[in-house]
mmCIF file of C-alpha atoms in Angstrom:
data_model
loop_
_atom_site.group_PDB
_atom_site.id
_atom_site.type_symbol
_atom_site.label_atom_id
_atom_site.label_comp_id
_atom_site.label_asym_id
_atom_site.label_seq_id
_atom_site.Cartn_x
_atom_site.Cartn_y
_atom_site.Cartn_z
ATOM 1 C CA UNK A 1 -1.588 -6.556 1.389
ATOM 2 C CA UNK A 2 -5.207 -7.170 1.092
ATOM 3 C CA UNK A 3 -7.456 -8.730 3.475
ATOM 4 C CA UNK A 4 -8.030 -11.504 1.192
ATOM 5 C CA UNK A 5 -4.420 -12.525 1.946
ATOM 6 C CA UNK A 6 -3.853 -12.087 4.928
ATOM 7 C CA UNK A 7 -3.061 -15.657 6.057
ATOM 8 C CA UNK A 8 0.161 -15.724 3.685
ATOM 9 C CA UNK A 9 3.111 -14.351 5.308
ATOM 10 C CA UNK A 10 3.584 -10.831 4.800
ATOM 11 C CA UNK A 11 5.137 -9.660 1.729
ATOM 12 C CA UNK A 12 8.945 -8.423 2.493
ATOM 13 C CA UNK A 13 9.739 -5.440 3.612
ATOM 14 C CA UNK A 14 11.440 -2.378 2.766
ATOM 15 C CA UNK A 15 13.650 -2.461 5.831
ATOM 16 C CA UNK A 16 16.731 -4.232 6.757
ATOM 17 C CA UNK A 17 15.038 -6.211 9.527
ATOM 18 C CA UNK A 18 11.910 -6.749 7.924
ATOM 19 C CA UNK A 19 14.290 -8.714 5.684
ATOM 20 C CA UNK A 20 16.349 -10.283 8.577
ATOM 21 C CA UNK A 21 13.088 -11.811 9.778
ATOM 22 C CA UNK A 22 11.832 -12.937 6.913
ATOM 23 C CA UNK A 23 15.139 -14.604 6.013
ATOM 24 C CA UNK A 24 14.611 -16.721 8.953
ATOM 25 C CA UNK A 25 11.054 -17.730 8.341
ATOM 26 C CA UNK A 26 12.022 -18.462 4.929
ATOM 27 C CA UNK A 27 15.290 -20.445 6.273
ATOM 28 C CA UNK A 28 13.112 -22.170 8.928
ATOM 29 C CA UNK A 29 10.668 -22.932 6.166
ATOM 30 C CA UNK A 30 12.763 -25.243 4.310
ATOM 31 C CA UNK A 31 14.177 -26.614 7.151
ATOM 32 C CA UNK A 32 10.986 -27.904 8.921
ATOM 33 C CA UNK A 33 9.268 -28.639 5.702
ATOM 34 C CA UNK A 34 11.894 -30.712 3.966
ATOM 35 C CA UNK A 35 10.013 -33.375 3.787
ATOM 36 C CA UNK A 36 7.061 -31.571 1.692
ATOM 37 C CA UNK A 37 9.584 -29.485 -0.584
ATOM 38 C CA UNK A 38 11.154 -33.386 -1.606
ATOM 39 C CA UNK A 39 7.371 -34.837 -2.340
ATOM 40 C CA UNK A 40 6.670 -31.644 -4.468
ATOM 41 C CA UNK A 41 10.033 -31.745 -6.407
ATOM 42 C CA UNK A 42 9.746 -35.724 -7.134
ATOM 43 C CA UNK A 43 6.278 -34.785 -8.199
ATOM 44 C CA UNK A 44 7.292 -32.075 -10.804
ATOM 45 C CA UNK A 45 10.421 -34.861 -11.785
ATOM 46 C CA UNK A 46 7.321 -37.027 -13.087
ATOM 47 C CA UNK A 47 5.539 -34.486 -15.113
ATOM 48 C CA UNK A 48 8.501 -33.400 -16.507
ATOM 49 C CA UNK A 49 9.087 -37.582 -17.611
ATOM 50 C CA UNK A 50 12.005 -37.478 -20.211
ATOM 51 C CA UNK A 51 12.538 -33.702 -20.534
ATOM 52 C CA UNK A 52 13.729 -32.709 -17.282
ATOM 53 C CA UNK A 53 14.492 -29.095 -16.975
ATOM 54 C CA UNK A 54 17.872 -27.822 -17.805
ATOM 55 C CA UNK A 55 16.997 -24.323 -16.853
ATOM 56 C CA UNK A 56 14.700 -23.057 -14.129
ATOM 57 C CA UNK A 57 13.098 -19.441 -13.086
ATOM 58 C CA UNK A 58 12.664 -18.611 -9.616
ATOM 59 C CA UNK A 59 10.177 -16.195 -9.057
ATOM 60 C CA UNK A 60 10.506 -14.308 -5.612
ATOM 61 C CA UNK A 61 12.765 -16.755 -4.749
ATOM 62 C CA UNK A 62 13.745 -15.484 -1.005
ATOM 63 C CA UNK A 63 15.951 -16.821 0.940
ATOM 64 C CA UNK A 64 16.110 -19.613 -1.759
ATOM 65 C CA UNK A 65 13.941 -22.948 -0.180
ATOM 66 C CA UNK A 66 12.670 -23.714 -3.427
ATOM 67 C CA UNK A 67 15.739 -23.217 -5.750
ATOM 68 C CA UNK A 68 17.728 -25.434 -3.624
ATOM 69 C CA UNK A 69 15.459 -28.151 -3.375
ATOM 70 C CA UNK A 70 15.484 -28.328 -7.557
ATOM 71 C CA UNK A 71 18.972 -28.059 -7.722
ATOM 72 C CA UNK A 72 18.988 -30.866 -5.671
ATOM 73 C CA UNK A 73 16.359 -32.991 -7.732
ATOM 74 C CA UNK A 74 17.330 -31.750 -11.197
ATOM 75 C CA UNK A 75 21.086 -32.804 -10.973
ATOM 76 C CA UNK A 76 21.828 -30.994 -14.774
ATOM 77 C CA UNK A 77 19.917 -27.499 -13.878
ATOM 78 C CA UNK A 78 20.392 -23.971 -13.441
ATOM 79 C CA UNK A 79 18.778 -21.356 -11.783
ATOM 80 C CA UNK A 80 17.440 -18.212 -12.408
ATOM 81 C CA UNK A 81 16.783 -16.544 -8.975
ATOM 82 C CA UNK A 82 14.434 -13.129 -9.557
ATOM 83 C CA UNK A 83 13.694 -11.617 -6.126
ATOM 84 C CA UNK A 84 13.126 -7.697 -5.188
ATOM 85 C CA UNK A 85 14.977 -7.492 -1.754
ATOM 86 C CA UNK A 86 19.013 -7.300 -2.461
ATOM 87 C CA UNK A 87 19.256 -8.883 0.985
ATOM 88 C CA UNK A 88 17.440 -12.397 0.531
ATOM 89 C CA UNK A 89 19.283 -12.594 -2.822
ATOM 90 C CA UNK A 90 22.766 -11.746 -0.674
ATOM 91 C CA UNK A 91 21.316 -14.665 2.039
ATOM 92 C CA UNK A 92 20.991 -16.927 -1.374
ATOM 93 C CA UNK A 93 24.175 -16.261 -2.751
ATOM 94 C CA UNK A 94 26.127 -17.009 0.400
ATOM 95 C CA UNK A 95 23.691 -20.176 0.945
ATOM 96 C CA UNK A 96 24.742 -21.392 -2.552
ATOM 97 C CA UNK A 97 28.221 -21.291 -1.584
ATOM 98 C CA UNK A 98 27.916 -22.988 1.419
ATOM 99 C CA UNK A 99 26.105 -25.768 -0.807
ATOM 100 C CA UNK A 100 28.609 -25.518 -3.599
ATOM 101 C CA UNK A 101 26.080 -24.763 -6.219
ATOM 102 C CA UNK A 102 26.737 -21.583 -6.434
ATOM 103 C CA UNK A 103 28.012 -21.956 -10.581
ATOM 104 C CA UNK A 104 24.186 -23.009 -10.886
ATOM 105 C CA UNK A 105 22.537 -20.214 -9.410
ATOM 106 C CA UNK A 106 22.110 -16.720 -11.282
ATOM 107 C CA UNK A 107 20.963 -14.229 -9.255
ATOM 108 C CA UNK A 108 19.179 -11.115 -10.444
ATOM 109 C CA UNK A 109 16.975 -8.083 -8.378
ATOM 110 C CA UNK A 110 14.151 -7.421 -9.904
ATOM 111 C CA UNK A 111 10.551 -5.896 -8.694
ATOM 112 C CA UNK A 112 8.246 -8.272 -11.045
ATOM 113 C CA UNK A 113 5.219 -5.532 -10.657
ATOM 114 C CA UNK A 114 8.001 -2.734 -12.701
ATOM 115 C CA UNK A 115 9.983 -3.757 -15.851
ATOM 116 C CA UNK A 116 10.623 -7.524 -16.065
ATOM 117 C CA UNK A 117 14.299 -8.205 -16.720
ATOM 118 C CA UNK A 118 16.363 -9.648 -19.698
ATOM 119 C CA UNK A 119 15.460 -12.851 -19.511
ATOM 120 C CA UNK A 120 16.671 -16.026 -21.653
ATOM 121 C CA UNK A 121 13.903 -19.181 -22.044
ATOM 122 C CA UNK A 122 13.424 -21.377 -19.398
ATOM 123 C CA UNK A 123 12.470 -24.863 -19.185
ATOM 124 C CA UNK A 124 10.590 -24.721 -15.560
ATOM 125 C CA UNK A 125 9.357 -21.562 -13.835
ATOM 126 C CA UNK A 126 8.773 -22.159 -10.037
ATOM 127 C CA UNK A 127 6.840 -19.553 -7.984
ATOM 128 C CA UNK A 128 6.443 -20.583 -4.358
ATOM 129 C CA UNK A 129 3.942 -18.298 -2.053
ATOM 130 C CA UNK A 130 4.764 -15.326 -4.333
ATOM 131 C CA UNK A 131 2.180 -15.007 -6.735
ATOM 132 C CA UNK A 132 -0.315 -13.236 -4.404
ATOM 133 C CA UNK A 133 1.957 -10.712 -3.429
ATOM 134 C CA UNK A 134 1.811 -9.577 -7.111
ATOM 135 C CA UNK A 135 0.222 -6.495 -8.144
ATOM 136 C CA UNK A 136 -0.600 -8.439 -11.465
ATOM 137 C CA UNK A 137 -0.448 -11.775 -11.441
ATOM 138 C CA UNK A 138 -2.231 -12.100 -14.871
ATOM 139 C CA UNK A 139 0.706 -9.540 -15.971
ATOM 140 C CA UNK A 140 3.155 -11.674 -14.452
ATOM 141 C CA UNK A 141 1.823 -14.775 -15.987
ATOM 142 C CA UNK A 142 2.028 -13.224 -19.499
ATOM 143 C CA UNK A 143 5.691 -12.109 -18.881
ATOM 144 C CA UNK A 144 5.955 -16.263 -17.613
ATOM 145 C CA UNK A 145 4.530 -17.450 -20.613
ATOM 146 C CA UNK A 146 6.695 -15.583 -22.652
ATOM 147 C CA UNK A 147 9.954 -16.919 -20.716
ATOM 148 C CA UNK A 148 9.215 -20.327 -20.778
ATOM 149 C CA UNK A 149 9.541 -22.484 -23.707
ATOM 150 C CA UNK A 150 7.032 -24.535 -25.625
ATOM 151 C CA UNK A 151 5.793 -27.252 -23.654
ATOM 152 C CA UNK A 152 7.290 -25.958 -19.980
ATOM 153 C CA UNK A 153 6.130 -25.808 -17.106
ATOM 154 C CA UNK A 154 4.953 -23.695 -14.552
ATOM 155 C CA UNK A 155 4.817 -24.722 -11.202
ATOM 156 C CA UNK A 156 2.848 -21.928 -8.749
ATOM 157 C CA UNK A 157 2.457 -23.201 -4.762
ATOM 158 C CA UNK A 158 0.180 -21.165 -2.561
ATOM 159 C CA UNK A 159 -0.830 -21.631 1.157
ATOM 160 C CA UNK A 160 -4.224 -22.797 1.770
ATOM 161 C CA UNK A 161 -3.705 -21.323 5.374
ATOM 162 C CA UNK A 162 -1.023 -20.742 8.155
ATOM 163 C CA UNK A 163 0.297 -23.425 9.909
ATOM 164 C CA UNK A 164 -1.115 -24.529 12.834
ATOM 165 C CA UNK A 165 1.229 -25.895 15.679
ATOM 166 C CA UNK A 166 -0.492 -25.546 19.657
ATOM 167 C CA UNK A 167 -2.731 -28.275 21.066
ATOM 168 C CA UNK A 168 -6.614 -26.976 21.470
ATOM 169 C CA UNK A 169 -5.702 -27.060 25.532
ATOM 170 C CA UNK A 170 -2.230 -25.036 26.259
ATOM 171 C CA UNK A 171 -2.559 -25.388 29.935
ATOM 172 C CA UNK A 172 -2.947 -22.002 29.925
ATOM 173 C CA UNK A 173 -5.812 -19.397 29.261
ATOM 174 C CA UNK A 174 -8.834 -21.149 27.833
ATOM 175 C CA UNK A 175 -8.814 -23.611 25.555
ATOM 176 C CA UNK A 176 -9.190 -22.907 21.461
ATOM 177 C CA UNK A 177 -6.692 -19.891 21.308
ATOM 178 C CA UNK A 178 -5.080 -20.734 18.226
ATOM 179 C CA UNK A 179 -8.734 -20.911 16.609
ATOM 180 C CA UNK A 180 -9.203 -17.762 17.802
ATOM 181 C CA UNK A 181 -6.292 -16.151 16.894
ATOM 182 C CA UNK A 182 -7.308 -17.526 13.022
ATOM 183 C CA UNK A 183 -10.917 -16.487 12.898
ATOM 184 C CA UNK A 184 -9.032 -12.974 13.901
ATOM 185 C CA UNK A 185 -7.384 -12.748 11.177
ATOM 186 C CA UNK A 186 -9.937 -14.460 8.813
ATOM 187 C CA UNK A 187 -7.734 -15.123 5.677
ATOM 188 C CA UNK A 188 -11.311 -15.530 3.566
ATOM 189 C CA UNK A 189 -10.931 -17.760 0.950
ATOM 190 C CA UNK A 190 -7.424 -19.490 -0.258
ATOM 191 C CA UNK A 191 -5.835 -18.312 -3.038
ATOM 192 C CA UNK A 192 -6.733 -19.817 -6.920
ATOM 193 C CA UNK A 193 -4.337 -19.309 -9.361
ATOM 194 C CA UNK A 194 -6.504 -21.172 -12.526
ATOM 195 C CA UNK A 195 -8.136 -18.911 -13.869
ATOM 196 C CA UNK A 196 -4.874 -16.589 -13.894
ATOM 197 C CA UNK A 197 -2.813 -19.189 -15.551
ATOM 198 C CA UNK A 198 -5.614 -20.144 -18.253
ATOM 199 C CA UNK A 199 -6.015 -16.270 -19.376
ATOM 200 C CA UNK A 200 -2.235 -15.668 -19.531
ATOM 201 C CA UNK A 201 -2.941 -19.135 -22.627
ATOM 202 C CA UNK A 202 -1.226 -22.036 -20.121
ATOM 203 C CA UNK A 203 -2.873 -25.451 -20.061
ATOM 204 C CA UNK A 204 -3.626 -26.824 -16.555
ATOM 205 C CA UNK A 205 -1.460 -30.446 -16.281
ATOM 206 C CA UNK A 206 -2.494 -30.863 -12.574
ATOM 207 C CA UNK A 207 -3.516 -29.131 -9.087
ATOM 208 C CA UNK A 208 -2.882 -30.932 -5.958
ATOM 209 C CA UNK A 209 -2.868 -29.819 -2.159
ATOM 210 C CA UNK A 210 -0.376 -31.307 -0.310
ATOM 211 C CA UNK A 211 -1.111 -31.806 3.204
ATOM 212 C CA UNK A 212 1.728 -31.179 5.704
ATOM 213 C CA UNK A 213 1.018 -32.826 9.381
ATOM 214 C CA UNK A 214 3.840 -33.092 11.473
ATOM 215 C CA UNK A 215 4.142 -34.523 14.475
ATOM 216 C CA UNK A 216 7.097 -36.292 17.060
ATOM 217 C CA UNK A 217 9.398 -36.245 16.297
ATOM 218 C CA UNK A 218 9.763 -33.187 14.988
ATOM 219 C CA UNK A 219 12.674 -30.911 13.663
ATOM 220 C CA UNK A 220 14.775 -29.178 15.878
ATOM 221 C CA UNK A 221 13.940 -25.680 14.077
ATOM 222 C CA UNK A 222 10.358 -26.646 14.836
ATOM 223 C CA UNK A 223 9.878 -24.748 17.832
ATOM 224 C CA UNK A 224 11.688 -21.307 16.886
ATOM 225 C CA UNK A 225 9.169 -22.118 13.930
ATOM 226 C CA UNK A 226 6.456 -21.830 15.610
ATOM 227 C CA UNK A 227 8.222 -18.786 17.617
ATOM 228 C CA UNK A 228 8.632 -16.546 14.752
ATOM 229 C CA UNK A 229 5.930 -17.667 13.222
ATOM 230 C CA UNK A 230 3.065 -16.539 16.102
ATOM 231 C CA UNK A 231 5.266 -13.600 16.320
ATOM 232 C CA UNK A 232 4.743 -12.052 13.137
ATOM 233 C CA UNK A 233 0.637 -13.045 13.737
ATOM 234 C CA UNK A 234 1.073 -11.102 17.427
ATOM 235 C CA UNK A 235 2.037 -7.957 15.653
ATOM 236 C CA UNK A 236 -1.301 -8.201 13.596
ATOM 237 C CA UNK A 237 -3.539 -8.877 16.683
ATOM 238 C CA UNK A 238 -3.847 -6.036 19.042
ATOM 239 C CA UNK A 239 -7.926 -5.092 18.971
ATOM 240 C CA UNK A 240 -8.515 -8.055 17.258
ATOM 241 C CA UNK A 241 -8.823 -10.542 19.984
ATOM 242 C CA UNK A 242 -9.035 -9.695 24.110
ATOM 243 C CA UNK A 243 -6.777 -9.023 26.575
ATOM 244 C CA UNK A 244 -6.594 -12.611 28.162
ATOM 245 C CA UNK A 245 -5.798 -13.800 25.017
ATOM 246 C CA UNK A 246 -3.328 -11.834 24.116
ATOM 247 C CA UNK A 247 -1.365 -12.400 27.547
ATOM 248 C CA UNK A 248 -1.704 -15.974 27.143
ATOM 249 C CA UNK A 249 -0.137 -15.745 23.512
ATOM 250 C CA UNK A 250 2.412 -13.271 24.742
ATOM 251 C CA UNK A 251 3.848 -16.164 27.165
ATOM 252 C CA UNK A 252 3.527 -18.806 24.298
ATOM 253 C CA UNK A 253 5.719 -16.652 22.560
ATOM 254 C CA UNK A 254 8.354 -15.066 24.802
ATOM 255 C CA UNK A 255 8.673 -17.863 27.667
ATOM 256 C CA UNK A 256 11.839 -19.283 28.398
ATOM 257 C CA UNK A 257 10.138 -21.884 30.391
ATOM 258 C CA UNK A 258 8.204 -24.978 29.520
ATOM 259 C CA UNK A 259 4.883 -23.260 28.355
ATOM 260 C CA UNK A 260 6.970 -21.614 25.507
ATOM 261 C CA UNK A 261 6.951 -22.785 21.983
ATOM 262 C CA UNK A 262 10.558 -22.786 21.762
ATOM 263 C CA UNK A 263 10.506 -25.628 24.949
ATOM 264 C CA UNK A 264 6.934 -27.395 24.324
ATOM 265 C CA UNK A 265 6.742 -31.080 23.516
ATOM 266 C CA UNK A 266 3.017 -30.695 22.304
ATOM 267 C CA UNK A 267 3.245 -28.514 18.872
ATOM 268 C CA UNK A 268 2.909 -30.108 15.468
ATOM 269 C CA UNK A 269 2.896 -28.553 11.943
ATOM 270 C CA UNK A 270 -0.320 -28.582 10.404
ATOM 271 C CA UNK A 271 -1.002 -26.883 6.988
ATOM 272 C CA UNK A 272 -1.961 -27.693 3.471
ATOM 273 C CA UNK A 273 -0.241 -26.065 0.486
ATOM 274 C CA UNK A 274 -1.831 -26.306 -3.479
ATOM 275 C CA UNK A 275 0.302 -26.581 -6.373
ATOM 276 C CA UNK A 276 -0.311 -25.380 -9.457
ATOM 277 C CA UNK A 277 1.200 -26.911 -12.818
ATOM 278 C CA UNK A 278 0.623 -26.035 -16.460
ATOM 279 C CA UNK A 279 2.287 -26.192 -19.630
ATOM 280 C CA UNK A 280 2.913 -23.966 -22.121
ATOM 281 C CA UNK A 281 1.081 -25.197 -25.633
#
């Protein structure tokens, strides 16, 4: 993954608990943002006004946050779930169950950057976070355009930049670490997805950053959130930030005790995600 993107999560692995992980983040996700997933859903319900889709794409659909969430909105739909890792789509499956939607979901594997599957026309393509893990994206966009019917939609979410949960003071180590441990990784600039979507011949309806701030009460998953989460930024640090720091994240992340994420009383969620939506002419 380039620098330029480093502040998304990583893309999924190749290995089993690469996948396990990311299940989990992608589980915890939706759990901790319901709240965000409703507003954007209810937002793409307007814009769709009297046509609402009857058939959705999922494009690296994980663990399945967003296909649930429109299966709940769009009582009529189906789903098209297209995701590379045999795992999430096994984690989807058994999730769709559990919900009793699973008539509504079709599941296929597919690597989007190879030979795009059989596909038949969709009303609504949704691709959350998964755009920028493309090799292509104008590629991808073309292969979109070509899926979706006239007049369509695409809806494309990207993170502006990774959540933010610790207070500035931790009561440990000196204050600012989680600023520090961002201008480490220095995500540059957040992703744009116009200019893709207006070369691949879609028409721009709307962009709109939604901002997520969370605070108490939270969700229960919110701590192991916030666990996993500065976990997967820990394995990215080391050289990147001194040694003080480090130790001071290390107990954030691994205490059992009070000053541990998983037991704090002080986090919030703080993070702003753009949305993308354009027709097909």
């Amino acid at each position: 993954m380039t620098n330029q993107h480093s502040h998304h999560h990583q893309h999924h692995s190749a290995t089993g608990a690469g996948d396990d992980a990311m299940a989990e983040i992608l589980d915890l996700d939706a759990e901790v943002l319901h709240t965000y997933l409703s507003d954007v859903t209810a937002w793409l319900e307007e814009l769709a006004g009297d046509q609402p889709p009857r058939w959705i794409l999922d494009l690296g659909s994980g663990t399945g946050t967003g296909t649930f969430a429109l299966l709940e909105r769009f009582g009529e739909a189906n789903v098209t779930v297209l995701d590379i890792s045999p795992q999430m789509l096994h984690h989807l499956r058994n999730k769709a169950c559990a919900l009793g939607v699973d008539e509504r979901v079709h599941a296929v594997q597919a690597d989007l950057d190879a030979a795009w599957p059989a596909l038949d026309t969709v009303d609504l393509v949704w691709a959350a976070l998964s755009l920028h893990h493309m090799a292509d994206p104008d590629h991808i966009l073309a292969e979109v355009f070509n899926v979706l019917r006239p007049g369509g939609l695409v809806a494309i979410s990207e993170m502006d930049f990774f959540p933010r949960f610790l207070p500035d003071e931790v009561g440990l180590g000196r204050p600012g670490l989680e600023a520090r441990i961002h201008a480490a990784l220095n995500g540059g600039p957040a992703y744009d997805v116009s200019a893709h979507l207006s070369r691949a011949g879609f028409t721009l309806e709307a962009k709109r950053p939604f901002v997520i701030d969370l605070r108490r009460p939270l969700p229960a998953a919110t701590g192991r959130y916030a666990q996993v989460s500065l976990r997967g930024l820990r394995g990215r640090l080391d050289g990147l930030m001194n040694a003080d720091d480090l130790a001071t994240l290390d107990i954030l992340i691994d205490s059992d005790g009070s000053d541990g994420v998983l037991r704090r009383d002080d986090l919030t969620v703080r993070t702003t995600r753009t949305l993308w939506v354009a027709k097909r002419p």
